[in-house]
Amino acid sequence: MGIVNYQGYIDQIDNSDPVVSEINWFIREIYLPAHKRADKSSKATRTLAVLFSIWAFTLLGFFAIAELSPHLKIFTQNQLWDGYDFNWIVLAALPSLMLATFVSFRVYPFKRADNTFVESDEFTWRKRQSLALASFNLIFVVALTCAFTKPLICLLGISCVAGFLLTYMSNRLFGFTASSIRNQTMVHHLRRLKREYEIARHDAGAFEVDRIQAETFKRLFSMVENMIDRRDREILGDHYKVHNSAFDLVKGLKK
């Protein structure tokens, strides 16, 4: 989550206020760290799922063409350059490589060099994750340019399908994306609650402060209880969905 610069004419209340202190504690100690932890895994698994799908379509596409149109003989040359001829068929995978590279850098912090939009720790993990995902594509580049054989391409294609299912189901089962969005939403709600409290306190008389604080505390703990209920429902829902999907897949294979 990026750093938000405050703009407005109503002064912010410091941490000495009990309501502001409690809201800030929930943000800093519970929901924001939980969002950051889940966000890393969410982006990694979702990006890997997309990369696996790109290479699955590409590699199995080559295999399907070889099976459906054997007269094309696309696997006659297993290297990009064998010393005599250039394997132009491999170049058909160039758009897939470009797309996979673009997807790999989807979380890279390109926006500004001074990290205005991301914090320093987020800048570091985004950069490392993007480079790791981009390096993942080298496996398929080596296979296409140095070992372009029908059995290997088929094996890699099937492995990509399995990898897609594994990363997708892992994300759903462990709830990375759901947890990231849920905690990020809670942080936004808490910040809004704090701002509403600051606005209510701005023109309030001394006799109204206790009432405003009590009402805000009541809303705060109600939001926390609702978040716990929502978390439990989503965790159970994700487990049921993954279980049902796996069960349906097994039934389909038996048929």
Coordinates of N, CA and C in Angstrom, one line a residue:
M1 N 0.8 -1.2 0.0 CA 0.0 0.0 0.0 C 0.9 1.2 0.0
G2 N 0.5 2.2 -0.8 CA 1.4 3.4 -1.0 C 1.2 4.3 0.2
I3 N 2.1 5.3 0.3 CA 2.0 6.3 1.3 C 1.1 7.4 0.9
V4 N 0.1 7.7 1.7 CA -0.9 8.7 1.4 C -0.6 10.0 2.1
N5 N -0.4 11.1 1.3 CA -0.1 12.4 1.9 C -1.4 13.0 2.3
Y6 N -1.4 13.5 3.6 CA -2.6 14.1 4.1 C -2.9 15.5 3.5
Q7 N -4.1 15.8 3.1 CA -4.5 17.1 2.6 C -5.8 17.4 3.2
G8 N -5.9 18.6 3.8 CA -7.2 19.0 4.4 C -6.9 20.1 5.4
Y9 N -8.0 20.8 5.8 CA -7.8 21.9 6.7 C -8.0 21.5 8.2
I10 N -8.6 20.4 8.4 CA -8.9 19.9 9.8 C -7.6 19.1 10.3
D11 N -7.1 19.6 11.3 CA -5.8 18.9 11.8 C -6.1 17.5 12.3
Q12 N -5.1 16.7 12.1 CA -5.1 15.3 12.6 C -4.9 15.3 14.1
I13 N -5.4 14.3 14.7 CA -5.3 14.1 16.2 C -4.1 13.1 16.4
D14 N -3.2 13.5 17.4 CA -2.1 12.6 17.6 C -2.4 11.4 18.4
N15 N -1.4 10.6 18.6 CA -1.7 9.2 19.2 C -2.0 9.3 20.7
S16 N -2.0 10.5 21.3 CA -2.3 10.6 22.7 C -3.8 10.4 22.9
D17 N -4.6 10.6 21.9 CA -6.0 10.4 22.0 C -6.3 8.9 22.1
P18 N -7.2 8.4 23.0 CA -7.4 7.0 23.2 C -8.0 6.3 21.9
V19 N -8.9 7.0 21.3 CA -9.6 6.4 20.1 C -8.6 6.3 18.9
V20 N -7.8 7.4 18.7 CA -6.9 7.4 17.6 C -5.8 6.3 17.9
S21 N -5.3 6.3 19.1 CA -4.3 5.3 19.5 C -4.8 3.9 19.2
E22 N -6.0 3.6 19.6 CA -6.6 2.2 19.4 C -6.7 1.9 17.9
I23 N -7.2 2.8 17.1 CA -7.4 2.6 15.7 C -6.0 2.4 15.0
N24 N -5.0 3.2 15.4 CA -3.7 3.1 14.8 C -3.1 1.8 15.2
W25 N -3.4 1.3 16.4 CA -2.8 0.0 16.8 C -3.4 -1.1 16.0
F26 N -4.7 -1.1 15.7 CA -5.2 -2.1 14.8 C -4.7 -2.1 13.4
I27 N -4.4 -0.9 12.9 CA -3.9 -0.7 11.6 C -2.4 -1.2 11.5
R28 N -1.6 -0.7 12.4 CA -0.2 -1.0 12.4 C 0.2 -2.4 12.8
E29 N -0.5 -3.0 13.8 CA -0.1 -4.2 14.4 C -0.9 -5.4 13.8
I30 N -2.1 -5.2 13.3 CA -2.9 -6.4 12.9 C -3.1 -6.4 11.4
Y31 N -3.9 -5.4 10.9 CA -4.4 -5.5 9.5 C -3.4 -5.1 8.4
L32 N -2.6 -4.1 8.6 CA -1.7 -3.7 7.6 C -0.6 -4.8 7.4
P33 N 0.0 -5.3 8.5 CA 1.0 -6.4 8.3 C 0.4 -7.7 7.7
A34 N -0.9 -8.0 8.1 CA -1.5 -9.1 7.5 C -1.7 -8.9 6.0
H35 N -2.1 -7.7 5.6 CA -2.3 -7.4 4.2 C -1.0 -7.6 3.4
K36 N 0.1 -7.1 4.0 CA 1.4 -7.1 3.3 C 1.9 -8.6 3.1
R37 N 1.7 -9.4 4.2 CA 2.1 -10.8 4.1 C 1.3 -11.5 3.0
A38 N 0.0 -11.3 3.0 CA -0.8 -12.1 2.1 C -0.6 -11.5 0.7
D39 N -0.3 -10.2 0.5 CA -0.2 -9.6 -0.8 C 1.0 -10.2 -1.6
K40 N 2.1 -10.5 -0.9 CA 3.2 -11.1 -1.6 C 2.9 -12.5 -2.2
S41 N 2.3 -13.3 -1.4 CA 1.9 -14.7 -1.8 C 0.8 -14.6 -2.9
S42 N -0.1 -13.7 -2.7 CA -1.2 -13.5 -3.7 C -0.7 -13.2 -5.1
K43 N 0.2 -12.2 -5.1 CA 0.8 -11.7 -6.4 C 1.6 -12.8 -7.0
A44 N 2.4 -13.5 -6.2 CA 3.2 -14.6 -6.7 C 2.4 -15.8 -7.3
T45 N 1.4 -16.2 -6.6 CA 0.6 -17.4 -7.1 C -0.2 -17.0 -8.3
R46 N -0.8 -15.8 -8.3 CA -1.6 -15.4 -9.4 C -0.7 -15.2 -10.7
T47 N 0.4 -14.6 -10.5 CA 1.3 -14.4 -11.6 C 1.8 -15.7 -12.2
L48 N 2.2 -16.6 -11.3 CA 2.7 -18.0 -11.7 C 1.6 -18.7 -12.4
A49 N 0.3 -18.6 -12.0 CA -0.8 -19.2 -12.7 C -0.9 -18.7 -14.1
V50 N -0.8 -17.4 -14.3 CA -0.9 -16.8 -15.6 C 0.3 -17.3 -16.5
L51 N 1.5 -17.3 -15.9 CA 2.7 -17.8 -16.7 C 2.5 -19.3 -17.1
F52 N 2.1 -20.1 -16.2 CA 1.8 -21.5 -16.5 C 0.8 -21.6 -17.6
S53 N -0.2 -20.8 -17.6 CA -1.3 -20.9 -18.6 C -0.7 -20.5 -20.0
I54 N 0.1 -19.4 -20.0 CA 0.7 -18.9 -21.3 C 1.6 -20.0 -21.9
W55 N 2.4 -20.6 -21.1 CA 3.3 -21.6 -21.6 C 2.6 -22.9 -21.9
A56 N 1.5 -23.2 -21.2 CA 0.8 -24.5 -21.5 C 0.1 -24.3 -22.9
F57 N -0.5 -23.2 -23.2 CA -1.1 -23.0 -24.5 C 0.0 -23.0 -25.6
T58 N 1.1 -22.4 -25.3 CA 2.2 -22.4 -26.4 C 2.7 -23.8 -26.6
L59 N 3.1 -24.5 -25.6 CA 3.8 -25.8 -25.8 C 2.8 -26.8 -26.3
L60 N 1.7 -26.9 -25.7 CA 0.7 -27.9 -26.2 C 0.1 -27.5 -27.5
G61 N 0.2 -26.2 -27.9 CA -0.1 -25.8 -29.3 C 0.8 -26.4 -30.3
F62 N 2.1 -26.4 -30.0 CA 3.1 -27.0 -30.8 C 2.8 -28.5 -31.0
F63 N 2.6 -29.1 -29.8 CA 2.3 -30.6 -29.8 C 1.1 -30.9 -30.6
A64 N 0.0 -30.1 -30.5 CA -1.2 -30.4 -31.2 C -1.0 -30.2 -32.7
I65 N -0.3 -29.2 -33.1 CA 0.0 -29.0 -34.5 C 0.7 -30.2 -35.1
A66 N 1.7 -30.7 -34.3 CA 2.5 -31.8 -34.8 C 1.6 -33.1 -34.9
E67 N 0.6 -33.2 -34.0 CA -0.2 -34.4 -34.1 C -1.3 -34.3 -35.2
L68 N -1.9 -33.1 -35.3 CA -2.9 -32.9 -36.3 C -2.4 -32.7 -37.7
S69 N -1.2 -32.2 -37.8 CA -0.6 -31.9 -39.2 C 0.8 -32.5 -39.2
P70 N 0.9 -33.8 -39.2 CA 2.3 -34.4 -39.2 C 3.1 -34.0 -40.4
H71 N 2.5 -33.6 -41.5 CA 3.3 -33.3 -42.7 C 4.1 -32.0 -42.5
L72 N 3.7 -31.2 -41.5 CA 4.5 -29.9 -41.3 C 5.9 -30.2 -40.7
K73 N 6.0 -31.3 -40.0 CA 7.3 -31.8 -39.4 C 8.0 -30.6 -38.6
I74 N 7.3 -30.1 -37.6 CA 7.8 -29.0 -36.9 C 8.9 -29.4 -35.9
F75 N 9.1 -30.7 -35.6 CA 10.1 -31.1 -34.7 C 11.3 -31.7 -35.4
T76 N 11.5 -31.4 -36.6 CA 12.6 -32.0 -37.3 C 13.9 -31.4 -36.9
Q77 N 13.9 -30.2 -36.4 CA 15.1 -29.6 -35.9 C 14.9 -29.2 -34.4
N78 N 15.8 -29.7 -33.5 CA 15.6 -29.5 -32.1 C 16.4 -28.4 -31.5
Q79 N 17.0 -27.6 -32.3 CA 17.8 -26.4 -31.9 C 17.4 -25.2 -32.7
L80 N 17.6 -24.0 -32.1 CA 17.3 -22.8 -32.8 C 18.3 -22.6 -34.0
W81 N 19.5 -23.1 -33.8 CA 20.5 -23.0 -34.9 C 21.4 -24.2 -34.8
D82 N 21.4 -25.0 -35.8 CA 22.2 -26.2 -35.8 C 23.5 -26.1 -36.5
G83 N 23.9 -24.9 -36.9 CA 25.1 -24.7 -37.7 C 24.9 -24.5 -39.1
Y84 N 23.7 -24.9 -39.6 CA 23.3 -24.9 -41.0 C 22.0 -24.1 -41.3
D85 N 21.0 -24.4 -40.5 CA 19.7 -23.8 -40.7 C 19.2 -23.2 -39.4
F86 N 18.3 -22.2 -39.6 CA 17.7 -21.5 -38.5 C 16.3 -22.1 -38.4
N87 N 15.9 -22.4 -37.2 CA 14.6 -23.0 -36.9 C 13.6 -21.9 -36.7
W88 N 12.9 -21.5 -37.8 CA 12.0 -20.4 -37.8 C 10.7 -20.8 -37.0
I89 N 10.4 -22.1 -36.9 CA 9.2 -22.5 -36.2 C 9.2 -22.0 -34.7
V90 N 10.4 -22.0 -34.1 CA 10.5 -21.6 -32.7 C 10.1 -20.2 -32.5
L91 N 10.3 -19.4 -33.6 CA 10.0 -18.0 -33.4 C 8.5 -17.7 -33.2
A92 N 7.7 -18.7 -33.5 CA 6.2 -18.6 -33.3 C 5.9 -18.4 -31.8
A93 N 6.9 -18.8 -30.9 CA 6.7 -18.7 -29.5 C 7.2 -17.3 -29.0
L94 N 7.7 -16.5 -29.9 CA 8.2 -15.2 -29.5 C 7.1 -14.3 -28.8
P95 N 5.9 -14.2 -29.4 CA 4.8 -13.5 -28.7 C 4.5 -14.0 -27.3
S96 N 4.6 -15.3 -27.1 CA 4.3 -15.9 -25.8 C 5.4 -15.4 -24.8
L97 N 6.7 -15.4 -25.3 CA 7.8 -15.0 -24.5 C 7.6 -13.5 -24.1
M98 N 7.3 -12.7 -25.0 CA 7.1 -11.3 -24.7 C 5.9 -11.1 -23.7
L99 N 4.8 -11.8 -23.9 CA 3.7 -11.7 -23.0 C 4.1 -12.2 -21.6
A100 N 4.8 -13.3 -21.5 CA 5.2 -13.9 -20.2 C 6.2 -12.9 -19.5
T101 N 7.1 -12.3 -20.3 CA 8.0 -11.3 -19.6 C 7.2 -10.1 -19.1
F102 N 6.2 -9.6 -19.9 CA 5.4 -8.5 -19.4 C 4.6 -8.8 -18.2
V103 N 4.1 -10.1 -18.1 CA 3.3 -10.5 -17.0 C 4.2 -10.6 -15.7
S104 N 5.5 -11.1 -16.0 CA 6.4 -11.3 -14.9 C 6.7 -10.0 -14.1
F105 N 6.7 -8.9 -14.9 CA 7.1 -7.6 -14.3 C 5.8 -6.8 -13.9
R106 N 4.7 -7.4 -13.8 CA 3.4 -6.7 -13.5 C 3.5 -6.0 -12.1
V107 N 4.2 -6.5 -11.2 CA 4.3 -5.9 -9.9 C 5.6 -5.1 -9.6
Y108 N 6.4 -5.0 -10.7 CA 7.6 -4.3 -10.5 C 7.3 -2.8 -10.3
P109 N 8.0 -2.1 -9.3 CA 7.7 -0.7 -9.0 C 8.3 0.2 -10.0
F110 N 7.7 0.3 -11.2 CA 8.2 1.2 -12.2 C 7.9 2.7 -12.0
K111 N 6.9 3.0 -11.2 CA 6.3 4.3 -11.3 C 7.2 5.5 -11.0
R112 N 8.0 5.4 -9.9 CA 8.9 6.5 -9.6 C 10.2 6.0 -9.0
A113 N 11.3 6.6 -9.2 CA 12.5 6.2 -8.7 C 12.6 6.5 -7.2
D114 N 11.9 7.5 -6.7 CA 12.0 7.9 -5.3 C 11.0 7.1 -4.4
N115 N 10.4 6.0 -5.0 CA 9.5 5.1 -4.2 C 8.3 5.9 -3.6
T116 N 7.8 6.9 -4.2 CA 6.7 7.7 -3.7 C 5.5 6.8 -3.5
F117 N 5.2 5.9 -4.4 CA 4.0 5.1 -4.4 C 4.1 3.8 -3.6
V118 N 5.3 3.4 -3.2 CA 5.5 2.2 -2.4 C 6.5 2.5 -1.3
E119 N 6.3 1.8 -0.2 CA 7.3 1.9 0.9 C 8.6 1.1 0.5
S120 N 9.6 1.4 1.3 CA 11.0 0.8 0.9 C 10.9 -0.7 1.0
D121 N 10.3 -1.3 2.0 CA 10.3 -2.7 2.1 C 9.4 -3.3 0.9
E122 N 8.4 -2.7 0.6 CA 7.5 -3.2 -0.5 C 8.3 -3.0 -1.9
F123 N 9.1 -2.0 -2.0 CA 9.9 -1.8 -3.2 C 10.8 -3.0 -3.4
T124 N 11.4 -3.4 -2.3 CA 12.4 -4.5 -2.4 C 11.8 -5.8 -2.8
W125 N 10.7 -6.2 -2.1 CA 10.1 -7.5 -2.4 C 9.5 -7.5 -3.8
R126 N 8.9 -6.4 -4.2 CA 8.3 -6.3 -5.6 C 9.4 -6.5 -6.6
K127 N 10.5 -5.9 -6.4 CA 11.7 -6.0 -7.4 C 12.2 -7.4 -7.4
R128 N 12.4 -8.0 -6.3 CA 12.9 -9.4 -6.2 C 11.9 -10.4 -6.8
Q129 N 10.7 -10.2 -6.5 CA 9.7 -11.2 -7.0 C 9.6 -11.1 -8.5
S130 N 9.6 -9.9 -9.1 CA 9.5 -9.7 -10.5 C 10.7 -10.4 -11.2
L131 N 11.9 -10.2 -10.7 CA 13.1 -10.8 -11.3 C 13.1 -12.3 -11.2
A132 N 12.6 -12.8 -10.1 CA 12.5 -14.3 -9.9 C 11.5 -14.9 -10.9
L133 N 10.3 -14.2 -11.1 CA 9.3 -14.7 -12.0 C 9.8 -14.6 -13.5
A134 N 10.6 -13.5 -13.8 CA 11.1 -13.4 -15.1 C 12.1 -14.5 -15.4
S135 N 12.9 -14.9 -14.4 CA 13.9 -15.9 -14.5 C 13.2 -17.3 -14.8
F136 N 12.0 -17.4 -14.2 CA 11.3 -18.7 -14.4 C 11.0 -19.0 -15.9
N137 N 10.9 -18.0 -16.7 CA 10.6 -18.1 -18.1 C 11.9 -18.7 -18.9
L138 N 13.0 -18.6 -18.3 CA 14.2 -19.2 -18.9 C 14.2 -20.7 -19.1
I139 N 13.4 -21.4 -18.3 CA 13.3 -22.8 -18.5 C 12.7 -23.1 -19.8
F140 N 11.7 -22.4 -20.2 CA 11.0 -22.6 -21.5 C 11.8 -22.1 -22.7
V141 N 12.5 -21.0 -22.5 CA 13.4 -20.5 -23.5 C 14.5 -21.5 -23.9
V142 N 15.1 -22.1 -22.8 CA 16.1 -23.2 -23.1 C 15.5 -24.4 -23.8
A143 N 14.3 -24.8 -23.4 CA 13.7 -25.9 -24.0 C 13.4 -25.6 -25.5
L144 N 12.9 -24.5 -25.8 CA 12.5 -24.1 -27.2 C 13.8 -24.0 -28.1
T145 N 14.8 -23.4 -27.5 CA 16.0 -23.1 -28.4 C 17.1 -24.2 -28.4
C146 N 17.1 -25.1 -27.4 CA 18.1 -26.1 -27.3 C 17.6 -27.5 -27.2
A147 N 16.3 -27.7 -26.9 CA 15.8 -29.1 -26.8 C 14.4 -29.2 -27.3
F148 N 14.2 -28.7 -28.5 CA 12.9 -28.6 -29.1 C 12.5 -30.0 -29.7
T149 N 12.1 -30.9 -28.8 CA 11.7 -32.2 -29.2 C 10.3 -32.5 -28.8
K150 N 9.6 -33.3 -29.5 CA 8.2 -33.6 -29.2 C 7.9 -34.1 -27.8
P151 N 8.7 -35.1 -27.3 CA 8.4 -35.6 -26.0 C 8.6 -34.6 -24.9
L152 N 9.7 -33.8 -25.0 CA 9.9 -32.8 -24.0 C 8.9 -31.7 -24.0
I153 N 8.5 -31.2 -25.2 CA 7.5 -30.1 -25.3 C 6.2 -30.6 -24.7
C154 N 5.8 -31.8 -25.0 CA 4.6 -32.4 -24.5 C 4.7 -32.5 -22.9
L155 N 5.8 -32.9 -22.4 CA 6.0 -33.1 -21.0 C 5.9 -31.7 -20.3
L156 N 6.6 -30.7 -20.9 CA 6.5 -29.4 -20.3 C 5.1 -28.8 -20.3
G157 N 4.4 -29.0 -21.4 CA 3.1 -28.5 -21.6 C 2.1 -29.1 -20.5
I158 N 2.2 -30.4 -20.3 CA 1.4 -31.1 -19.2 C 1.8 -30.6 -17.9
S159 N 3.1 -30.4 -17.7 CA 3.6 -29.9 -16.4 C 3.1 -28.5 -16.1
C160 N 2.9 -27.7 -17.2 CA 2.4 -26.3 -17.0 C 0.9 -26.3 -16.6
V161 N 0.2 -27.3 -17.2 CA -1.2 -27.4 -16.8 C -1.3 -27.8 -15.3
A162 N -0.5 -28.7 -14.9 CA -0.5 -29.1 -13.5 C 0.0 -28.0 -12.6
G163 N 1.0 -27.2 -13.1 CA 1.4 -26.0 -12.3 C 0.3 -25.0 -12.2
F164 N -0.4 -24.8 -13.2 CA -1.5 -23.8 -13.2 C -2.6 -24.2 -12.1
L165 N -2.9 -25.5 -12.2 CA -3.9 -26.0 -11.2 C -3.4 -25.9 -9.7
L166 N -2.1 -26.2 -9.6 CA -1.5 -26.2 -8.3 C -1.5 -24.8 -7.7
T167 N -1.0 -23.8 -8.5 CA -0.9 -22.4 -8.0 C -2.3 -21.8 -7.8
Y168 N -3.2 -22.1 -8.7 CA -4.6 -21.6 -8.5 C -5.3 -22.1 -7.3
M169 N -5.2 -23.5 -7.1 CA -5.8 -24.1 -5.9 C -5.1 -23.7 -4.6
S170 N -3.8 -23.5 -4.7 CA -3.1 -23.1 -3.5 C -3.5 -21.7 -3.0
N171 N -3.7 -20.8 -4.0 CA -4.2 -19.5 -3.7 C -5.6 -19.5 -3.1
R172 N -6.4 -20.3 -3.6 CA -7.8 -20.5 -3.1 C -7.8 -21.2 -1.7
L173 N -7.0 -22.2 -1.6 CA -7.0 -23.0 -0.4 C -6.4 -22.2 0.8
F174 N -5.3 -21.5 0.6 CA -4.7 -20.7 1.6 C -5.2 -19.3 1.7
G175 N -6.1 -18.9 0.8 CA -6.8 -17.6 0.9 C -5.9 -16.4 0.8
F176 N -4.8 -16.5 -0.1 CA -3.9 -15.4 -0.1 C -4.5 -14.1 -0.7
T177 N -5.2 -14.2 -1.8 CA -5.9 -13.0 -2.4 C -7.0 -12.5 -1.5
A178 N -7.8 -13.5 -1.0 CA -8.9 -13.1 -0.2 C -8.4 -12.4 1.1
S179 N -7.4 -12.9 1.7 CA -6.8 -12.3 2.9 C -6.2 -10.9 2.6
S180 N -5.5 -10.8 1.5 CA -5.0 -9.5 1.1 C -6.0 -8.4 0.9
I181 N -7.1 -8.8 0.2 CA -8.2 -7.8 -0.1 C -8.9 -7.5 1.2
R182 N -9.2 -8.5 2.0 CA -10.0 -8.3 3.2 C -9.3 -7.4 4.2
N183 N -8.0 -7.6 4.4 CA -7.2 -6.8 5.3 C -7.0 -5.4 4.8
Q184 N -6.8 -5.3 3.5 CA -6.6 -4.0 2.9 C -7.9 -3.1 3.0
T185 N -9.0 -3.8 2.8 CA -10.3 -3.1 2.9 C -10.5 -2.6 4.4
M186 N -10.1 -3.5 5.3 CA -10.2 -3.1 6.7 C -9.4 -1.9 7.1
V187 N -8.2 -1.9 6.5 CA -7.3 -0.7 6.8 C -7.9 0.6 6.3
H188 N -8.5 0.5 5.1 CA -9.2 1.7 4.5 C -10.4 2.1 5.4
H189 N -11.2 1.1 5.9 CA -12.3 1.5 6.7 C -11.8 2.1 8.1
L190 N -10.8 1.6 8.6 CA -10.2 2.1 9.9 C -9.7 3.5 9.7
R191 N -9.1 3.8 8.6 CA -8.6 5.1 8.3 C -9.7 6.1 8.1
R192 N -10.8 5.6 7.5 CA -12.0 6.5 7.3 C -12.6 6.7 8.7
L193 N -12.7 5.7 9.5 CA -13.3 5.9 10.8 C -12.5 6.9 11.6
K194 N -11.2 6.8 11.5 CA -10.4 7.8 12.3 C -10.6 9.2 11.8
R195 N -10.7 9.3 10.4 CA -10.9 10.7 9.9 C -12.3 11.2 10.3
E196 N -13.3 10.3 10.3 CA -14.6 10.8 10.7 C -14.6 11.2 12.2
Y197 N -13.9 10.5 13.0 CA -13.7 10.9 14.4 C -13.1 12.2 14.5
E198 N -12.0 12.5 13.8 CA -11.3 13.7 13.8 C -12.2 14.9 13.4
I199 N -13.0 14.7 12.4 CA -14.0 15.7 11.9 C -15.0 16.0 13.0
A200 N -15.5 14.9 13.6 CA -16.6 15.0 14.6 C -16.0 15.8 15.9
R201 N -14.7 15.5 16.2 CA -14.1 16.2 17.3 C -13.8 17.7 17.0
H202 N -13.7 18.0 15.8 CA -13.2 19.4 15.4 C -14.0 20.5 16.0
D203 N -15.3 20.4 15.9 CA -16.2 21.5 16.4 C -17.0 21.1 17.6
A204 N -16.6 19.9 18.2 CA -17.4 19.4 19.3 C -17.0 20.1 20.6
G205 N -18.0 20.4 21.4 CA -17.8 20.9 22.7 C -17.2 19.9 23.7
A206 N -16.7 20.4 24.8 CA -16.0 19.5 25.8 C -17.0 18.4 26.3
F207 N -18.3 18.8 26.4 CA -19.3 17.9 27.0 C -19.6 16.8 26.0
E208 N -19.3 17.0 24.7 CA -19.6 16.0 23.6 C -18.5 15.0 23.4
V209 N -17.3 15.3 23.9 CA -16.2 14.4 23.5 C -16.4 13.0 24.0
D210 N -16.8 12.8 25.2 CA -17.0 11.5 25.8 C -18.0 10.7 24.9
R211 N -19.1 11.3 24.5 CA -20.1 10.6 23.7 C -19.5 10.2 22.3
I212 N -18.8 11.1 21.7 CA -18.2 10.8 20.4 C -17.2 9.7 20.5
Q213 N -16.4 9.7 21.6 CA -15.4 8.6 21.8 C -16.1 7.3 22.0
A214 N -17.2 7.3 22.8 CA -17.9 6.1 23.1 C -18.5 5.5 21.8
E215 N -19.1 6.4 21.0 CA -19.7 5.9 19.7 C -18.7 5.4 18.8
T216 N -17.5 6.0 18.7 CA -16.4 5.6 17.8 C -15.9 4.2 18.3
F217 N -15.7 4.1 19.6 CA -15.2 2.8 20.1 C -16.2 1.7 19.8
K218 N -17.5 2.0 19.9 CA -18.5 1.0 19.6 C -18.4 0.6 18.1
R219 N -18.3 1.5 17.2 CA -18.2 1.2 15.8 C -16.9 0.5 15.5
L220 N -15.8 0.8 16.2 CA -14.5 0.2 16.0 C -14.6 -1.3 16.3
F221 N -15.1 -1.6 17.5 CA -15.1 -3.0 17.9 C -16.2 -3.8 17.1
S222 N -17.2 -3.1 16.6 CA -18.2 -3.8 15.8 C -17.5 -4.2 14.4
M223 N -16.7 -3.3 13.9 CA -16.0 -3.6 12.6 C -15.0 -4.7 12.8
V224 N -14.4 -4.8 14.0 CA -13.4 -5.9 14.2 C -14.2 -7.2 14.3
E225 N -15.3 -7.2 15.0 CA -16.1 -8.5 15.1 C -16.6 -8.9 13.7
N226 N -17.1 -7.9 12.9 CA -17.6 -8.3 11.6 C -16.4 -8.8 10.7
M227 N -15.2 -8.3 10.9 CA -14.1 -8.8 10.1 C -13.7 -10.2 10.5
I228 N -13.8 -10.5 11.8 CA -13.6 -11.9 12.2 C -14.6 -12.9 11.6
D229 N -15.8 -12.5 11.6 CA -16.9 -13.3 11.0 C -16.7 -13.5 9.5
R230 N -16.3 -12.4 8.8 CA -16.0 -12.5 7.4 C -14.9 -13.4 7.1
R231 N -13.8 -13.3 7.9 CA -12.6 -14.2 7.7 C -13.0 -15.6 7.8
D232 N -13.8 -16.0 8.9 CA -14.1 -17.4 9.1 C -15.0 -17.9 7.9
R233 N -15.9 -17.0 7.5 CA -16.8 -17.5 6.3 C -16.0 -17.7 5.1
E234 N -15.0 -16.8 4.8 CA -14.2 -16.9 3.6 C -13.3 -18.1 3.7
I235 N -12.7 -18.4 4.8 CA -11.8 -19.6 5.0 C -12.6 -20.9 4.7
L236 N -13.8 -21.0 5.4 CA -14.6 -22.2 5.2 C -15.1 -22.3 3.7
G237 N -15.5 -21.1 3.1 CA -15.9 -21.2 1.8 C -14.9 -21.6 0.8
D238 N -13.6 -21.1 1.0 CA -12.5 -21.5 0.1 C -12.2 -23.0 0.2
H239 N -12.2 -23.5 1.4 CA -12.0 -24.9 1.6 C -13.0 -25.8 0.9
Y240 N -14.3 -25.4 1.0 CA -15.4 -26.1 0.4 C -15.2 -26.1 -1.1
K241 N -14.9 -24.9 -1.7 CA -14.8 -24.7 -3.1 C -13.7 -25.6 -3.7
V242 N -12.5 -25.6 -3.0 CA -11.4 -26.4 -3.4 C -11.7 -27.9 -3.3
H243 N -12.4 -28.3 -2.3 CA -12.7 -29.7 -2.1 C -13.7 -30.1 -3.2
N244 N -14.7 -29.3 -3.5 CA -15.7 -29.6 -4.5 C -15.1 -29.6 -5.9
S245 N -14.2 -28.7 -6.2 CA -13.5 -28.7 -7.5 C -12.7 -29.9 -7.7
A246 N -11.9 -30.3 -6.6 CA -11.1 -31.5 -6.7 C -11.9 -32.8 -6.9
F247 N -13.0 -32.8 -6.1 CA -13.9 -34.0 -6.2 C -14.6 -34.1 -7.6
D248 N -15.0 -32.9 -8.2 CA -15.6 -32.9 -9.5 C -14.5 -33.4 -10.5
L249 N -13.3 -32.9 -10.4 CA -12.2 -33.3 -11.3 C -12.0 -34.8 -11.3
V250 N -11.9 -35.4 -10.1 CA -11.8 -36.8 -9.9 C -12.9 -37.6 -10.6
K251 N -14.1 -37.1 -10.4 CA -15.3 -37.8 -11.0 C -15.2 -37.7 -12.5
G252 N -14.7 -36.6 -13.0 CA -14.6 -36.4 -14.4 C -13.6 -37.3 -15.0
L253 N -12.5 -37.5 -14.3 CA -11.4 -38.4 -14.8 C -11.9 -39.9 -14.8
K254 N -12.7 -40.2 -13.8 CA -13.2 -41.6 -13.8 C -14.2 -41.9 -14.9
K255 N -14.9 -40.9 -15.4 CA -15.8 -41.1 -16.5 C -15.0 -41.3 -17.8

